Amino acid sequence: MTASSAQSTPAGDDARIAAILHDPARLGEIVRLGLADPLPTGSAADALRALVRHVAQECDAPAAVVGVLLDDAQHVLAAHGLDGAPHLAHGWPVEWSFCRLTLAEPSGVLAIPDTTRDARLADNPIVREEGIRAYLGAALRTSGGHVLGALCVLDVVPRHFPAEHATLLRALAREVVARVEGAAAGAA
């Protein structure tokens, strides 16, 4: 599989993630695309909700999320399967975000088969309190090269995701970005 499943974040990755999160051009792109607020409405939102339902089903995962990473929070644009955690339905602090780790992945895809065994996440409240045990995420990279966030699937049991799931997420992440960029162009 081309997805990374590294178990620790080197200090260089932490600095790289922070630099990307705080990049004014990336944040400006998020605002330009109208993604600074969680949970959009209308047909674009309906399409994103259908997409996360589809990806969760295809990956046989109980939850899927389209998340946008601001400099201090991850906003949820669309989610499936977070019904048991309503406090997570709109987003969470960026420090809790699994998707932020995708920023340091050259392939743009990150697989974490067991969050309790990953030093970056073992103490994370989403792992400890919500029971998320496995993660697969693909970066949402704009046509201008900025990473907005990630499309991800989450599971409550440790698991290895097959290469086909990483390929599917990568393709659907491109679709998410195309929809978001298209909606912004139509609104302009």
mmCIF file with all atom_site columns, C-alpha atoms in Angstrom:
data_model
loop_
_atom_site.group_PDB
_atom_site.id
_atom_site.type_symbol
_atom_site.label_atom_id
_atom_site.label_alt_id
_atom_site.label_comp_id
_atom_site.label_asym_id
_atom_site.label_entity_id
_atom_site.label_seq_id
_atom_site.pdbx_PDB_ins_code
_atom_site.Cartn_x
_atom_site.Cartn_y
_atom_site.Cartn_z
_atom_site.occupancy
_atom_site.B_iso_or_equiv
_atom_site.pdbx_formal_charge
_atom_site.auth_seq_id
_atom_site.auth_comp_id
_atom_site.auth_asym_id
_atom_site.auth_atom_id
_atom_site.pdbx_PDB_model_num
ATOM 1   C CA . MET A 1 1   ? 0.000   0.000  0.000  1.00 0.00 ? 1   MET A CA 1
ATOM 2   C CA . THR A 1 2   ? 1.168   3.522  -0.690 1.00 0.00 ? 2   THR A CA 1
ATOM 3   C CA . ALA A 1 3   ? -0.362  4.869  2.485  1.00 0.00 ? 3   ALA A CA 1
ATOM 4   C CA . SER A 1 4   ? 1.991   5.529  5.354  1.00 0.00 ? 4   SER A CA 1
ATOM 5   C CA . SER A 1 5   ? 1.481   3.911  8.723  1.00 0.00 ? 5   SER A CA 1
ATOM 6   C CA . ALA A 1 6   ? 4.361   5.432  10.665 1.00 0.00 ? 6   ALA A CA 1
ATOM 7   C CA . GLN A 1 7   ? 4.114   5.170  14.433 1.00 0.00 ? 7   GLN A CA 1
ATOM 8   C CA . SER A 1 8   ? 5.707   8.411  15.548 1.00 0.00 ? 8   SER A CA 1
ATOM 9   C CA . THR A 1 9   ? 5.905   11.983 14.347 1.00 0.00 ? 9   THR A CA 1
ATOM 10  C CA . PRO A 1 10  ? 9.474   13.231 14.139 1.00 0.00 ? 10  PRO A CA 1
ATOM 11  C CA . ALA A 1 11  ? 10.014  16.761 15.408 1.00 0.00 ? 11  ALA A CA 1
ATOM 12  C CA . GLY A 1 12  ? 10.512  17.850 11.797 1.00 0.00 ? 12  GLY A CA 1
ATOM 13  C CA . ASP A 1 13  ? 7.030   16.595 10.931 1.00 0.00 ? 13  ASP A CA 1
ATOM 14  C CA . ASP A 1 14  ? 5.537   18.519 13.868 1.00 0.00 ? 14  ASP A CA 1
ATOM 15  C CA . ALA A 1 15  ? 7.187   21.710 12.614 1.00 0.00 ? 15  ALA A CA 1
ATOM 16  C CA . ARG A 1 16  ? 6.098   20.992 9.032  1.00 0.00 ? 16  ARG A CA 1
ATOM 17  C CA . ILE A 1 17  ? 2.500   20.349 10.122 1.00 0.00 ? 17  ILE A CA 1
ATOM 18  C CA . ALA A 1 18  ? 2.444   23.588 12.145 1.00 0.00 ? 18  ALA A CA 1
ATOM 19  C CA . ALA A 1 19  ? 3.868   25.566 9.215  1.00 0.00 ? 19  ALA A CA 1
ATOM 20  C CA . ILE A 1 20  ? 1.233   24.155 6.859  1.00 0.00 ? 20  ILE A CA 1
ATOM 21  C CA . LEU A 1 21  ? -1.604  24.724 9.348  1.00 0.00 ? 21  LEU A CA 1
ATOM 22  C CA . HIS A 1 22  ? -0.626  28.384 9.827  1.00 0.00 ? 22  HIS A CA 1
ATOM 23  C CA . ASP A 1 23  ? 0.227   29.113 6.167  1.00 0.00 ? 23  ASP A CA 1
ATOM 24  C CA . PRO A 1 24  ? -1.624  32.349 5.286  1.00 0.00 ? 24  PRO A CA 1
ATOM 25  C CA . ALA A 1 25  ? -2.066  31.284 1.647  1.00 0.00 ? 25  ALA A CA 1
ATOM 26  C CA . ARG A 1 26  ? -3.684  27.987 2.698  1.00 0.00 ? 26  ARG A CA 1
ATOM 27  C CA . LEU A 1 27  ? -5.951  29.727 5.200  1.00 0.00 ? 27  LEU A CA 1
ATOM 28  C CA . GLY A 1 28  ? -6.856  32.310 2.552  1.00 0.00 ? 28  GLY A CA 1
ATOM 29  C CA . GLU A 1 29  ? -7.814  29.490 0.189  1.00 0.00 ? 29  GLU A CA 1
ATOM 30  C CA . ILE A 1 30  ? -10.104 28.032 2.871  1.00 0.00 ? 30  ILE A CA 1
ATOM 31  C CA . VAL A 1 31  ? -11.837 31.398 3.256  1.00 0.00 ? 31  VAL A CA 1
ATOM 32  C CA . ARG A 1 32  ? -12.033 31.931 -0.531 1.00 0.00 ? 32  ARG A CA 1
ATOM 33  C CA . LEU A 1 33  ? -13.697 28.537 -0.916 1.00 0.00 ? 33  LEU A CA 1
ATOM 34  C CA . GLY A 1 34  ? -16.193 29.361 1.853  1.00 0.00 ? 34  GLY A CA 1
ATOM 35  C CA . LEU A 1 35  ? -14.968 26.594 4.155  1.00 0.00 ? 35  LEU A CA 1
ATOM 36  C CA . ALA A 1 36  ? -14.139 28.569 7.289  1.00 0.00 ? 36  ALA A CA 1
ATOM 37  C CA . ASP A 1 37  ? -17.446 27.561 8.866  1.00 0.00 ? 37  ASP A CA 1
ATOM 38  C CA . PRO A 1 38  ? -18.551 23.983 9.504  1.00 0.00 ? 38  PRO A CA 1
ATOM 39  C CA . LEU A 1 39  ? -21.492 22.177 7.949  1.00 0.00 ? 39  LEU A CA 1
ATOM 40  C CA . PRO A 1 40  ? -22.358 23.888 4.681  1.00 0.00 ? 40  PRO A CA 1
ATOM 41  C CA . THR A 1 41  ? -25.949 23.765 3.480  1.00 0.00 ? 41  THR A CA 1
ATOM 42  C CA . GLY A 1 42  ? -27.630 23.135 0.148  1.00 0.00 ? 42  GLY A CA 1
ATOM 43  C CA . SER A 1 43  ? -26.958 20.691 -2.650 1.00 0.00 ? 43  SER A CA 1
ATOM 44  C CA . ALA A 1 44  ? -23.177 20.765 -2.164 1.00 0.00 ? 44  ALA A CA 1
ATOM 45  C CA . ALA A 1 45  ? -23.639 19.688 1.458  1.00 0.00 ? 45  ALA A CA 1
ATOM 46  C CA . ASP A 1 46  ? -26.075 16.949 0.437  1.00 0.00 ? 46  ASP A CA 1
ATOM 47  C CA . ALA A 1 47  ? -23.544 15.644 -2.088 1.00 0.00 ? 47  ALA A CA 1
ATOM 48  C CA . LEU A 1 48  ? -20.771 15.598 0.538  1.00 0.00 ? 48  LEU A CA 1
ATOM 49  C CA . ARG A 1 49  ? -22.994 13.755 3.012  1.00 0.00 ? 49  ARG A CA 1
ATOM 50  C CA . ALA A 1 50  ? -23.819 11.163 0.337  1.00 0.00 ? 50  ALA A CA 1
ATOM 51  C CA . LEU A 1 51  ? -20.117 10.826 -0.446 1.00 0.00 ? 51  LEU A CA 1
ATOM 52  C CA . VAL A 1 52  ? -19.101 10.164 3.181  1.00 0.00 ? 52  VAL A CA 1
ATOM 53  C CA . ARG A 1 53  ? -21.908 7.617  3.532  1.00 0.00 ? 53  ARG A CA 1
ATOM 54  C CA . HIS A 1 54  ? -20.651 5.932  0.367  1.00 0.00 ? 54  HIS A CA 1
ATOM 55  C CA . VAL A 1 55  ? -17.010 5.859  1.478  1.00 0.00 ? 55  VAL A CA 1
ATOM 56  C CA . ALA A 1 56  ? -17.948 4.463  4.900  1.00 0.00 ? 56  ALA A CA 1
ATOM 57  C CA . GLN A 1 57  ? -19.927 1.677  3.225  1.00 0.00 ? 57  GLN A CA 1
ATOM 58  C CA . GLU A 1 58  ? -17.215 0.898  0.670  1.00 0.00 ? 58  GLU A CA 1
ATOM 59  C CA . CYS A 1 59  ? -14.556 0.730  3.388  1.00 0.00 ? 59  CYS A CA 1
ATOM 60  C CA . ASP A 1 60  ? -16.845 -1.187 5.769  1.00 0.00 ? 60  ASP A CA 1
ATOM 61  C CA . ALA A 1 61  ? -16.211 1.483  8.411  1.00 0.00 ? 61  ALA A CA 1
ATOM 62  C CA . PRO A 1 62  ? -18.719 2.883  10.904 1.00 0.00 ? 62  PRO A CA 1
ATOM 63  C CA . ALA A 1 63  ? -17.699 6.511  10.325 1.00 0.00 ? 63  ALA A CA 1
ATOM 64  C CA . ALA A 1 64  ? -16.366 8.831  7.634  1.00 0.00 ? 64  ALA A CA 1
ATOM 65  C CA . VAL A 1 65  ? -15.619 12.557 7.720  1.00 0.00 ? 65  VAL A CA 1
ATOM 66  C CA . VAL A 1 66  ? -14.735 15.390 5.366  1.00 0.00 ? 66  VAL A CA 1
ATOM 67  C CA . GLY A 1 67  ? -12.739 17.703 7.611  1.00 0.00 ? 67  GLY A CA 1
ATOM 68  C CA . VAL A 1 68  ? -11.214 21.107 6.941  1.00 0.00 ? 68  VAL A CA 1
ATOM 69  C CA . LEU A 1 69  ? -8.181  22.039 9.010  1.00 0.00 ? 69  LEU A CA 1
ATOM 70  C CA . LEU A 1 70  ? -8.060  25.607 10.222 1.00 0.00 ? 70  LEU A CA 1
ATOM 71  C CA . ASP A 1 71  ? -5.080  26.776 12.233 1.00 0.00 ? 71  ASP A CA 1
ATOM 72  C CA . ASP A 1 72  ? -6.804  25.979 15.538 1.00 0.00 ? 72  ASP A CA 1
ATOM 73  C CA . ALA A 1 73  ? -9.647  23.556 14.764 1.00 0.00 ? 73  ALA A CA 1
ATOM 74  C CA . GLN A 1 74  ? -10.888 20.887 12.418 1.00 0.00 ? 74  GLN A CA 1
ATOM 75  C CA . HIS A 1 75  ? -14.313 21.741 11.020 1.00 0.00 ? 75  HIS A CA 1
ATOM 76  C CA . VAL A 1 76  ? -16.560 18.963 9.800  1.00 0.00 ? 76  VAL A CA 1
ATOM 77  C CA . LEU A 1 77  ? -18.038 19.635 6.365  1.00 0.00 ? 77  LEU A CA 1
ATOM 78  C CA . ALA A 1 78  ? -19.792 16.282 6.226  1.00 0.00 ? 78  ALA A CA 1
ATOM 79  C CA . ALA A 1 79  ? -19.890 13.251 8.475  1.00 0.00 ? 79  ALA A CA 1
ATOM 80  C CA . HIS A 1 80  ? -21.406 9.821  8.659  1.00 0.00 ? 80  HIS A CA 1
ATOM 81  C CA . GLY A 1 81  ? -21.510 7.688  11.796 1.00 0.00 ? 81  GLY A CA 1
ATOM 82  C CA . LEU A 1 82  ? -20.765 10.302 14.449 1.00 0.00 ? 82  LEU A CA 1
ATOM 83  C CA . ASP A 1 83  ? -24.308 10.071 15.837 1.00 0.00 ? 83  ASP A CA 1
ATOM 84  C CA . GLY A 1 84  ? -23.025 8.624  19.120 1.00 0.00 ? 84  GLY A CA 1
ATOM 85  C CA . ALA A 1 85  ? -20.677 11.596 19.568 1.00 0.00 ? 85  ALA A CA 1
ATOM 86  C CA . PRO A 1 86  ? -22.784 14.705 18.907 1.00 0.00 ? 86  PRO A CA 1
ATOM 87  C CA . HIS A 1 87  ? -20.116 16.945 20.463 1.00 0.00 ? 87  HIS A CA 1
ATOM 88  C CA . LEU A 1 88  ? -17.852 15.945 17.548 1.00 0.00 ? 88  LEU A CA 1
ATOM 89  C CA . ALA A 1 89  ? -20.456 16.607 14.839 1.00 0.00 ? 89  ALA A CA 1
ATOM 90  C CA . HIS A 1 90  ? -19.187 20.117 14.073 1.00 0.00 ? 90  HIS A CA 1
ATOM 91  C CA . GLY A 1 91  ? -15.474 19.668 14.710 1.00 0.00 ? 91  GLY A CA 1
ATOM 92  C CA . TRP A 1 92  ? -12.790 19.542 17.361 1.00 0.00 ? 92  TRP A CA 1
ATOM 93  C CA . PRO A 1 93  ? -9.517  21.223 18.364 1.00 0.00 ? 93  PRO A CA 1
ATOM 94  C CA . VAL A 1 94  ? -6.773  20.781 15.779 1.00 0.00 ? 94  VAL A CA 1
ATOM 95  C CA . GLU A 1 95  ? -4.618  19.067 18.426 1.00 0.00 ? 95  GLU A CA 1
ATOM 96  C CA . TRP A 1 96  ? -7.147  16.195 18.454 1.00 0.00 ? 96  TRP A CA 1
ATOM 97  C CA . SER A 1 97  ? -7.242  15.931 14.675 1.00 0.00 ? 97  SER A CA 1
ATOM 98  C CA . PHE A 1 98  ? -5.947  12.745 13.079 1.00 0.00 ? 98  PHE A CA 1
ATOM 99  C CA . CYS A 1 99  ? -6.280  14.498 9.701  1.00 0.00 ? 99  CYS A CA 1
ATOM 100 C CA . ARG A 1 100 ? -3.560  17.020 10.593 1.00 0.00 ? 100 ARG A CA 1
ATOM 101 C CA . LEU A 1 101 ? -1.067  14.150 10.532 1.00 0.00 ? 101 LEU A CA 1
ATOM 102 C CA . THR A 1 102 ? -1.916  13.615 6.871  1.00 0.00 ? 102 THR A CA 1
ATOM 103 C CA . LEU A 1 103 ? -0.260  16.983 6.155  1.00 0.00 ? 103 LEU A CA 1
ATOM 104 C CA . ALA A 1 104 ? 3.167   15.418 6.733  1.00 0.00 ? 104 ALA A CA 1
ATOM 105 C CA . GLU A 1 105 ? 2.530   12.501 4.358  1.00 0.00 ? 105 GLU A CA 1
ATOM 106 C CA . PRO A 1 106 ? 4.173   12.915 0.946  1.00 0.00 ? 106 PRO A CA 1
ATOM 107 C CA . SER A 1 107 ? 1.699   10.424 -0.562 1.00 0.00 ? 107 SER A CA 1
ATOM 108 C CA . GLY A 1 108 ? -1.227  12.388 0.846  1.00 0.00 ? 108 GLY A CA 1
ATOM 109 C CA . VAL A 1 109 ? -2.645  9.215  2.429  1.00 0.00 ? 109 VAL A CA 1
ATOM 110 C CA . LEU A 1 110 ? -2.194  8.115  6.022  1.00 0.00 ? 110 LEU A CA 1
ATOM 111 C CA . ALA A 1 111 ? -3.206  4.774  7.549  1.00 0.00 ? 111 ALA A CA 1
ATOM 112 C CA . ILE A 1 112 ? -3.148  4.180  11.288 1.00 0.00 ? 112 ILE A CA 1
ATOM 113 C CA . PRO A 1 113 ? -4.174  0.584  11.980 1.00 0.00 ? 113 PRO A CA 1
ATOM 114 C CA . ASP A 1 114 ? -4.286  0.940  15.785 1.00 0.00 ? 114 ASP A CA 1
ATOM 115 C CA . THR A 1 115 ? -4.536  4.396  17.308 1.00 0.00 ? 115 THR A CA 1
ATOM 116 C CA . THR A 1 116 ? -3.871  3.051  20.811 1.00 0.00 ? 116 THR A CA 1
ATOM 117 C CA . ARG A 1 117 ? -0.427  1.880  19.673 1.00 0.00 ? 117 ARG A CA 1
ATOM 118 C CA . ASP A 1 118 ? 0.452   5.089  17.843 1.00 0.00 ? 118 ASP A CA 1
ATOM 119 C CA . ALA A 1 119 ? 2.449   7.469  20.048 1.00 0.00 ? 119 ALA A CA 1
ATOM 120 C CA . ARG A 1 120 ? 0.930   10.477 18.266 1.00 0.00 ? 120 ARG A CA 1
ATOM 121 C CA . LEU A 1 121 ? -2.623  9.471  19.175 1.00 0.00 ? 121 LEU A CA 1
ATOM 122 C CA . ALA A 1 122 ? -2.669  7.121  22.152 1.00 0.00 ? 122 ALA A CA 1
ATOM 123 C CA . ASP A 1 123 ? -3.582  9.919  24.602 1.00 0.00 ? 123 ASP A CA 1
ATOM 124 C CA . ASN A 1 124 ? -5.972  11.664 22.206 1.00 0.00 ? 124 ASN A CA 1
ATOM 125 C CA . PRO A 1 125 ? -9.504  12.166 23.665 1.00 0.00 ? 125 PRO A CA 1
ATOM 126 C CA . ILE A 1 126 ? -11.021 10.835 20.426 1.00 0.00 ? 126 ILE A CA 1
ATOM 127 C CA . VAL A 1 127 ? -9.130  7.592  21.035 1.00 0.00 ? 127 VAL A CA 1
ATOM 128 C CA . ARG A 1 128 ? -9.575  7.436  24.828 1.00 0.00 ? 128 ARG A CA 1
ATOM 129 C CA . GLU A 1 129 ? -13.165 8.650  25.125 1.00 0.00 ? 129 GLU A CA 1
ATOM 130 C CA . GLU A 1 130 ? -14.756 7.970  21.738 1.00 0.00 ? 130 GLU A CA 1
ATOM 131 C CA . GLY A 1 131 ? -13.008 4.653  21.079 1.00 0.00 ? 131 GLY A CA 1
ATOM 132 C CA . ILE A 1 132 ? -11.684 5.353  17.592 1.00 0.00 ? 132 ILE A CA 1
ATOM 133 C CA . ARG A 1 133 ? -9.112  2.638  16.902 1.00 0.00 ? 133 ARG A CA 1
ATOM 134 C CA . ALA A 1 134 ? -8.283  2.849  13.181 1.00 0.00 ? 134 ALA A CA 1
ATOM 135 C CA . TYR A 1 135 ? -7.900  5.722  10.701 1.00 0.00 ? 135 TYR A CA 1
ATOM 136 C CA . LEU A 1 136 ? -7.407  6.059  6.971  1.00 0.00 ? 136 LEU A CA 1
ATOM 137 C CA . GLY A 1 137 ? -7.283  9.565  5.520  1.00 0.00 ? 137 GLY A CA 1
ATOM 138 C CA . ALA A 1 138 ? -6.556  11.189 2.165  1.00 0.00 ? 138 ALA A CA 1
ATOM 139 C CA . ALA A 1 139 ? -5.529  14.826 1.838  1.00 0.00 ? 139 ALA A CA 1
ATOM 140 C CA . LEU A 1 140 ? -7.904  17.319 0.226  1.00 0.00 ? 140 LEU A CA 1
ATOM 141 C CA . ARG A 1 141 ? -5.433  19.089 -2.080 1.00 0.00 ? 141 ARG A CA 1
ATOM 142 C CA . THR A 1 142 ? -6.715  22.031 -4.140 1.00 0.00 ? 142 THR A CA 1
ATOM 143 C CA . SER A 1 143 ? -5.817  22.700 -7.749 1.00 0.00 ? 143 SER A CA 1
ATOM 144 C CA . GLY A 1 144 ? -3.474  25.366 -6.335 1.00 0.00 ? 144 GLY A CA 1
ATOM 145 C CA . GLY A 1 145 ? -1.661  22.776 -4.202 1.00 0.00 ? 145 GLY A CA 1
ATOM 146 C CA . HIS A 1 146 ? -3.048  23.741 -0.777 1.00 0.00 ? 146 HIS A CA 1
ATOM 147 C CA . VAL A 1 147 ? -4.166  20.977 1.588  1.00 0.00 ? 147 VAL A CA 1
ATOM 148 C CA . LEU A 1 148 ? -7.541  21.936 3.023  1.00 0.00 ? 148 LEU A CA 1
ATOM 149 C CA . GLY A 1 149 ? -7.980  18.909 5.276  1.00 0.00 ? 149 GLY A CA 1
ATOM 150 C CA . ALA A 1 150 ? -8.810  15.268 4.642  1.00 0.00 ? 150 ALA A CA 1
ATOM 151 C CA . LEU A 1 151 ? -11.445 12.746 3.731  1.00 0.00 ? 151 LEU A CA 1
ATOM 152 C CA . CYS A 1 152 ? -11.175 9.925  6.235  1.00 0.00 ? 152 CYS A CA 1
ATOM 153 C CA . VAL A 1 153 ? -12.741 6.761  7.522  1.00 0.00 ? 153 VAL A CA 1
ATOM 154 C CA . LEU A 1 154 ? -12.696 5.783  11.182 1.00 0.00 ? 154 LEU A CA 1
ATOM 155 C CA . ASP A 1 155 ? -13.255 2.451  12.863 1.00 0.00 ? 155 ASP A CA 1
ATOM 156 C CA . VAL A 1 156 ? -13.791 1.380  16.454 1.00 0.00 ? 156 VAL A CA 1
ATOM 157 C CA . VAL A 1 157 ? -11.657 -1.740 16.047 1.00 0.00 ? 157 VAL A CA 1
ATOM 158 C CA . PRO A 1 158 ? -7.995  -1.905 15.053 1.00 0.00 ? 158 PRO A CA 1
ATOM 159 C CA . ARG A 1 159 ? -7.612  -2.891 11.409 1.00 0.00 ? 159 ARG A CA 1
ATOM 160 C CA . HIS A 1 160 ? -5.381  -2.711 8.390  1.00 0.00 ? 160 HIS A CA 1
ATOM 161 C CA . PHE A 1 161 ? -7.000  -1.002 5.432  1.00 0.00 ? 161 PHE A CA 1
ATOM 162 C CA . PRO A 1 162 ? -6.358  -2.641 2.053  1.00 0.00 ? 162 PRO A CA 1
ATOM 163 C CA . ALA A 1 163 ? -4.665  -0.692 -0.748 1.00 0.00 ? 163 ALA A CA 1
ATOM 164 C CA . GLU A 1 164 ? -8.003  -0.473 -2.564 1.00 0.00 ? 164 GLU A CA 1
ATOM 165 C CA . HIS A 1 165 ? -9.406  1.632  0.271  1.00 0.00 ? 165 HIS A CA 1
ATOM 166 C CA . ALA A 1 166 ? -6.477  4.063  0.080  1.00 0.00 ? 166 ALA A CA 1
ATOM 167 C CA . THR A 1 167 ? -6.973  4.304  -3.704 1.00 0.00 ? 167 THR A CA 1
ATOM 168 C CA . LEU A 1 168 ? -10.712 4.924  -3.240 1.00 0.00 ? 168 LEU A CA 1
ATOM 169 C CA . LEU A 1 169 ? -10.132 7.621  -0.617 1.00 0.00 ? 169 LEU A CA 1
ATOM 170 C CA . ARG A 1 170 ? -7.554  9.366  -2.790 1.00 0.00 ? 170 ARG A CA 1
ATOM 171 C CA . ALA A 1 171 ? -9.995  9.428  -5.744 1.00 0.00 ? 171 ALA A CA 1
ATOM 172 C CA . LEU A 1 172 ? -12.923 10.598 -3.621 1.00 0.00 ? 172 LEU A CA 1
ATOM 173 C CA . ALA A 1 173 ? -10.764 13.274 -1.969 1.00 0.00 ? 173 ALA A CA 1
ATOM 174 C CA . ARG A 1 174 ? -10.146 14.657 -5.462 1.00 0.00 ? 174 ARG A CA 1
ATOM 175 C CA . GLU A 1 175 ? -13.919 14.585 -6.044 1.00 0.00 ? 175 GLU A CA 1
ATOM 176 C CA . VAL A 1 176 ? -14.547 16.485 -2.804 1.00 0.00 ? 176 VAL A CA 1
ATOM 177 C CA . VAL A 1 177 ? -12.080 19.188 -3.844 1.00 0.00 ? 177 VAL A CA 1
ATOM 178 C CA . ALA A 1 178 ? -13.609 19.405 -7.333 1.00 0.00 ? 178 ALA A CA 1
ATOM 179 C CA . ARG A 1 179 ? -17.074 19.868 -5.801 1.00 0.00 ? 179 ARG A CA 1
ATOM 180 C CA . VAL A 1 180 ? -15.863 22.496 -3.321 1.00 0.00 ? 180 VAL A CA 1
ATOM 181 C CA . GLU A 1 181 ? -13.914 24.422 -5.965 1.00 0.00 ? 181 GLU A CA 1
ATOM 182 C CA . GLY A 1 182 ? -16.850 24.163 -8.376 1.00 0.00 ? 182 GLY A CA 1
ATOM 183 C CA . ALA A 1 183 ? -19.302 25.449 -5.773 1.00 0.00 ? 183 ALA A CA 1
ATOM 184 C CA . ALA A 1 184 ? -16.993 28.391 -4.983 1.00 0.00 ? 184 ALA A CA 1
ATOM 185 C CA . ALA A 1 185 ? -16.617 29.223 -8.679 1.00 0.00 ? 185 ALA A CA 1
ATOM 186 C CA . GLY A 1 186 ? -20.407 29.089 -9.134 1.00 0.00 ? 186 GLY A CA 1
ATOM 187 C CA . ALA A 1 187 ? -20.939 31.384 -6.163 1.00 0.00 ? 187 ALA A CA 1
ATOM 188 C CA . ALA A 1 188 ? -18.461 33.976 -7.440 1.00 0.00 ? 188 ALA A CA 1
#
